[in-house]
XYZ file of C-alpha atoms in Angstrom:
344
model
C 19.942 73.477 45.330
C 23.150 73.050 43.238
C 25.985 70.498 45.021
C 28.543 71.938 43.788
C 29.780 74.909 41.423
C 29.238 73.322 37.859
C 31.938 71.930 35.497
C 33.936 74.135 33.728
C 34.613 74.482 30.338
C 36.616 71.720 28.557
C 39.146 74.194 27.122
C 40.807 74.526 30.480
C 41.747 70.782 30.541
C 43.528 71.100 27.388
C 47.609 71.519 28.330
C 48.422 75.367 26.991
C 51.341 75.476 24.233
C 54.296 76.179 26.389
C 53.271 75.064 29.918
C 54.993 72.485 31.888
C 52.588 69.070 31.786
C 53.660 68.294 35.619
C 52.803 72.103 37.023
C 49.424 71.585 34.822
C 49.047 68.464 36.712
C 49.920 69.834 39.862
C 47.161 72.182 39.358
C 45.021 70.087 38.147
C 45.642 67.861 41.655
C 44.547 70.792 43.998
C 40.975 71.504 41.708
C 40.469 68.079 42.433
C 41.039 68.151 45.822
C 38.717 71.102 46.564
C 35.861 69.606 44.233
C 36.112 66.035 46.653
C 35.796 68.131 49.958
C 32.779 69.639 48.404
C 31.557 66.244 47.236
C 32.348 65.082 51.246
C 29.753 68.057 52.504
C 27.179 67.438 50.175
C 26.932 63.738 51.327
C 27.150 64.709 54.394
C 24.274 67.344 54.139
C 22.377 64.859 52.230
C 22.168 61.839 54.681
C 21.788 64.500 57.513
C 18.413 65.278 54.824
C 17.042 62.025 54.571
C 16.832 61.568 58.394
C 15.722 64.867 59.001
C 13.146 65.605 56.268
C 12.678 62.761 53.632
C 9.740 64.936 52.047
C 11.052 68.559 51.841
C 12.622 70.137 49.155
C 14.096 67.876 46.341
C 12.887 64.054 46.141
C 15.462 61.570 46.699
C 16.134 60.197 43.490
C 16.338 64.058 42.339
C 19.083 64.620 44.602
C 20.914 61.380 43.840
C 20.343 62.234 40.226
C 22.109 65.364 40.182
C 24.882 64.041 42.999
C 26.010 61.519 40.560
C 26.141 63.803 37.762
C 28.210 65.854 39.749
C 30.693 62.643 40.026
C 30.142 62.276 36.529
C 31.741 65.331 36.195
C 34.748 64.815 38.598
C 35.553 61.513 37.349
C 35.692 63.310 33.809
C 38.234 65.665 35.191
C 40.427 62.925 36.603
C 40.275 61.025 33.836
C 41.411 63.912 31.830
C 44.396 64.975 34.417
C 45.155 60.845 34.358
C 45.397 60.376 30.187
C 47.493 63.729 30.355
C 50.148 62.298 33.204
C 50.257 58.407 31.505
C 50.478 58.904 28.013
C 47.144 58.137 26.760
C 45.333 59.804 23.922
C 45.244 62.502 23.718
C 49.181 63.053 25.724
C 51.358 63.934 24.106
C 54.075 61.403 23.968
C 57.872 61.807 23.243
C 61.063 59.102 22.475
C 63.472 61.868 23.907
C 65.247 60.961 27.036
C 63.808 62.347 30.209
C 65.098 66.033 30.889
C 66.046 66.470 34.729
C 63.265 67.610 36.700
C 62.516 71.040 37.748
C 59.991 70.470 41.075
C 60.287 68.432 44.172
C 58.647 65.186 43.683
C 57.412 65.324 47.396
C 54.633 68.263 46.294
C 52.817 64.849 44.552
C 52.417 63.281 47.770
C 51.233 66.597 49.509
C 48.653 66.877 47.122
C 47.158 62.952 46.888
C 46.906 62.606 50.366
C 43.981 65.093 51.167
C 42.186 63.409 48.429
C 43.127 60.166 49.566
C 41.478 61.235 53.206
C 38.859 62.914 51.582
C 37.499 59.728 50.063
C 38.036 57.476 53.706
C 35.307 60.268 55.178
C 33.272 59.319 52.404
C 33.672 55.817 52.209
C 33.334 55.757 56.339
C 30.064 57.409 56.160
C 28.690 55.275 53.469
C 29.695 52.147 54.977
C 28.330 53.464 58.588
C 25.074 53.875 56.967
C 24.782 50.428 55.880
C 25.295 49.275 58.995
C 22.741 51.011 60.842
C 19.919 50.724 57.730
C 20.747 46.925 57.261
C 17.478 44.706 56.891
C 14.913 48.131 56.408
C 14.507 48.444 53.090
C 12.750 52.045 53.438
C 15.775 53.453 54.356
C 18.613 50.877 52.784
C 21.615 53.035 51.143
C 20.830 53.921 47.881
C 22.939 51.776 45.182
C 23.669 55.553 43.439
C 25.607 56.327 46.858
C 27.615 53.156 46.476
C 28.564 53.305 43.170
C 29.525 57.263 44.080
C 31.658 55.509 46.426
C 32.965 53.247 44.015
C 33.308 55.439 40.748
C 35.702 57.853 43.240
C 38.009 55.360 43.972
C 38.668 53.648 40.927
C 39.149 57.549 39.360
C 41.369 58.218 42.503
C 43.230 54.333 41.276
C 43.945 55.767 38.003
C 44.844 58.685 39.307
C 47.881 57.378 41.822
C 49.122 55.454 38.856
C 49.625 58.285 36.215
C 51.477 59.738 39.886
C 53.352 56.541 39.874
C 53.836 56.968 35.834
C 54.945 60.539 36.661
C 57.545 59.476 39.891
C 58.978 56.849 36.940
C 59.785 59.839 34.706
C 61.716 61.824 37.387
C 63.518 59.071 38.484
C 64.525 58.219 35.157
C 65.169 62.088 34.633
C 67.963 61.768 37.867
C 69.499 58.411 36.573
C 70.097 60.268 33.253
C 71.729 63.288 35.119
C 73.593 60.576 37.183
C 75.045 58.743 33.996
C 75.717 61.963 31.521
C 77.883 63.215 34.758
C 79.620 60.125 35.876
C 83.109 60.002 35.243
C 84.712 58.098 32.128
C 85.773 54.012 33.161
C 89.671 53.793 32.517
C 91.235 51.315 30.276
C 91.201 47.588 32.055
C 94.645 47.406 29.859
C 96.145 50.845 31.538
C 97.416 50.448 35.083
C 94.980 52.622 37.431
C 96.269 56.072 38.400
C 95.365 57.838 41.559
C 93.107 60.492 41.360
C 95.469 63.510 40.642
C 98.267 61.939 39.785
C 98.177 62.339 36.028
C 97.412 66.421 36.426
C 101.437 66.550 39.009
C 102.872 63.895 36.344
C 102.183 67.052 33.785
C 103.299 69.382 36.477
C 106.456 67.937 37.099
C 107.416 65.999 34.268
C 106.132 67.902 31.379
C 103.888 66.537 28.567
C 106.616 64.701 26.352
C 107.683 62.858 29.892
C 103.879 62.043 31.103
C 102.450 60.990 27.528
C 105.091 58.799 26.600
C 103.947 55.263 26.797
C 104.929 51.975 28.603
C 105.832 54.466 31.631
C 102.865 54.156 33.405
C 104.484 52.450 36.475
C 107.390 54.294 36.568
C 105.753 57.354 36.300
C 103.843 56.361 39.187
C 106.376 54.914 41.149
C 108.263 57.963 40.857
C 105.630 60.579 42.098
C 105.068 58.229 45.056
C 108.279 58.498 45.964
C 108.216 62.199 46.356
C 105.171 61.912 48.012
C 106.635 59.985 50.868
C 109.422 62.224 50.662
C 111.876 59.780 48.978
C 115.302 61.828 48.586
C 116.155 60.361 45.596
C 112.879 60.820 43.641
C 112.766 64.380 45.066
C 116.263 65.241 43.992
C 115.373 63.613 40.356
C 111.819 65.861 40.083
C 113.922 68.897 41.108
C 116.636 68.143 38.611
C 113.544 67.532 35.738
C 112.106 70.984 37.005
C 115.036 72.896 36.771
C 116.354 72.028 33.741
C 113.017 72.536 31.975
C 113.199 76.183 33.056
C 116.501 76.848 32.304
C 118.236 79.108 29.776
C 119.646 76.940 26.500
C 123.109 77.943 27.792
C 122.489 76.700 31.112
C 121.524 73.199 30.102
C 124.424 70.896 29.102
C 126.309 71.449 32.551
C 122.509 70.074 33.830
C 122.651 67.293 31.962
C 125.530 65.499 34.304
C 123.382 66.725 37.758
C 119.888 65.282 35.858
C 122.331 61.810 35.416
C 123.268 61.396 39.171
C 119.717 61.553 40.414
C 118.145 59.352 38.218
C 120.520 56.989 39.568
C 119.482 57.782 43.102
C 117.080 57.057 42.954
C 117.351 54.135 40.158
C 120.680 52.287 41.896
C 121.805 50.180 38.255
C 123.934 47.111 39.523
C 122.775 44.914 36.435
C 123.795 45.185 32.963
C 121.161 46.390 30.544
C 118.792 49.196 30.576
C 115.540 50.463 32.221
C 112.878 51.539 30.093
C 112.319 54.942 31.730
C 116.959 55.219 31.711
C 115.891 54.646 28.272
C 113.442 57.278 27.515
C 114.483 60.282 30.209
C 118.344 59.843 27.935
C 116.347 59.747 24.538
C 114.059 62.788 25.751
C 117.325 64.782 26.616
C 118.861 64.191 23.437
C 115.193 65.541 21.521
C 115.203 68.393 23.976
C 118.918 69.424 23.051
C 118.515 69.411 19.439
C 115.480 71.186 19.519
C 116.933 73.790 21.384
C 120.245 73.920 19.166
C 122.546 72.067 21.391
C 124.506 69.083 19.582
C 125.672 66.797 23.240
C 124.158 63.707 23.511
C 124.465 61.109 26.575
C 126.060 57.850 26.780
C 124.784 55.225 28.996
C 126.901 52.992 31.476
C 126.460 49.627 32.211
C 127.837 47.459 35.360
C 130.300 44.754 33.854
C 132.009 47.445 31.844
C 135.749 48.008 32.085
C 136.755 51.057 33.841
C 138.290 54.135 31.644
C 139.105 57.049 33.635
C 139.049 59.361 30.569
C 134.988 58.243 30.471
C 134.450 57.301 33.677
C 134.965 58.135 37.341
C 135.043 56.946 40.746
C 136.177 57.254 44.653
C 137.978 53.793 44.582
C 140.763 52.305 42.522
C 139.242 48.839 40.282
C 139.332 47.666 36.707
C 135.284 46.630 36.902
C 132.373 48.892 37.003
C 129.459 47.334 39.606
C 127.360 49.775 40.372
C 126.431 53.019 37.881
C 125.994 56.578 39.145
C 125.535 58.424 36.199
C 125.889 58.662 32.628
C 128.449 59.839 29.888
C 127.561 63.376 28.299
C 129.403 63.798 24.820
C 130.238 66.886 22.808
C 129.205 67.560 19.809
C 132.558 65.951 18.151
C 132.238 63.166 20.302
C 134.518 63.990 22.448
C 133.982 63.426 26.383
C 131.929 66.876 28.115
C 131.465 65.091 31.621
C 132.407 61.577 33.174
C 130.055 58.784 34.507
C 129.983 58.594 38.191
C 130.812 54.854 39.269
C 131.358 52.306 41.586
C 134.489 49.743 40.587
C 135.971 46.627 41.913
């Protein structure tokens, strides 16, 4: 009487060219399984043998014989599925990074623990046997049953660590996914920017505007402003907006209204000049030339003397204290619109 259907050829451990090593395993897992629920009946059928008829049929040591070449056999497979899993000869091994994996990790577990139970039935009976056969040495276990017992756990050992080997290598797989997709660090020496600020700096203040450097803050401070609805950062974005989409015609009268809202929302009481006064007048000028327009702008600074042919304002005074626009200049030099200020 044969315990189980034979072993197979050894061809059909061998990984085809092509095939995914973890759905081979996975494969693999479930042969196993069925093979160590038929290795579970057969004990079963053979103790229920040895109480029942010890003399019919096959001797003992026949049947033990054969049952442990049947382990033999599984223990072969395992080994095979385990060397394929870890790495060992006869693996194929590779010093590429982990590609992301393409089955549920969870389907491992699903498949070990029916072995796993498997083997507690077998171990259970085994061990229940010595107990009820200890001290008669007619009818002691047989040492080939215990080292059946043994040999199947230390394969099933190996086993659960080429899973564990296998769990590392998806995991790793994920934390590669999770580092080729995480977003690039910003500069330590570049002062953070809200997510989404940078794309409406663009929007609203055009390239030149956004890229030029040592604006960062004022950049930022700005679109705040209009984000909390600040009337004089609004009224300066607007001002930007429209005179980016305006004709060439239409853009030196601008030039006075673009002047007066920086200033809104800027207030200049001090002599000297802001870095982004600074770069919004120099960006104008670029922006004028390019376009075939010759005005350029003249800045004003508090502690000037007022000239009412350059400059102009509500109240009579002789001293500029506060500045509420700028100077815009024809091409001869000559005076195209006046400074809004505040004299004493």
């Amino acid at each position: 009487m044969a315990l189980w259907p034979g072993k197979k050829g050894d061809d059909e451990d061998e990984i085809p060219e092509g095939a995914d090593p973890l759905e081979h395993l996975t494969s693999h897992l479930r042969n196993l399984g069925r093979m160590l629920n038929q290795a579970n009946d057969q004990v079963t059928a053979y103790l229920l043998q040895r109480e029942s008829a010890a003399g019919e049929g096959e001797s003992d040591n026949g049947v033990l014989a054969m049952l442990g070449q049947k382990i033999d056999a599984l223990a072969d497979r395992i080994a095979t599925s385990g060397s394929q899993a870890t790495g060992e000869p006869g693996a194929e091994a590779s010093d590429e990074k982990p590609a992301a994996p393409s089955f549920d990790s969870g389907m491992l577990d699903a498949l070990v623990r029916p072995l796993q139970e498997v083997l507690g039935k077998i171990d259970a009976k085994l061990s229940a046997m010595a107990g009820q056969d200890a001290g008669d040495s007619e009818t002691a276990v047989d040492p080939v049953l215990v080292q059946i017992r043994d040999t199947l756990n230390q394969q099933f050992a190996a086993m659960a660590e080429g899973i564990q080997y296998l769990q590392q290598r998806l995991d790793a797989g994920m934390q590669y996914l999770a580092e080729q997709l995480a977003p690039e660090q910003p500069d330590a020496s570049t002062p953070a920017t809200p997510a989404g600020m940078l794309d409406w700096q663009y929007a609203l203040l055009g390239s030149d505007l956004a890229e030029i450097s040592g604006l960062e803050i004022h950049r930022q401070q700005l679109l705040e402003g209009v984000l909390q609805g600040n009337e004089g950062a609004c009224a300066l974005v607007g001002q930007l907006l429209c005179f980016r989409s305006a004709m060439t015609d239409k853009m030196p009268p601008l030039l006075k209204d673009l002047g007066e809202a920086y200033y809104r929302w800027a207030p200049k009481t001090r002599p000297g000049s802001d870095p982004m006064e600074t770069a919004l007048a120099g960006w104008l000028k670029e922006t004028m030339q390019d376009a075939g327009i010759a005005n350029t702008i003249e800045l004003v600074h508090p502690g000037e003397r007022f000239d009412s042919t350059r400059h102009n304002a509500a109240t009579r005074g002789v001293e500029i204290t506060e500045v509420r626009g700028w100077i815009v200049l024809r091409d001869n030099g000559k005076v195209y619109t006046k400074a809004a200020v505040v004299v004493q």
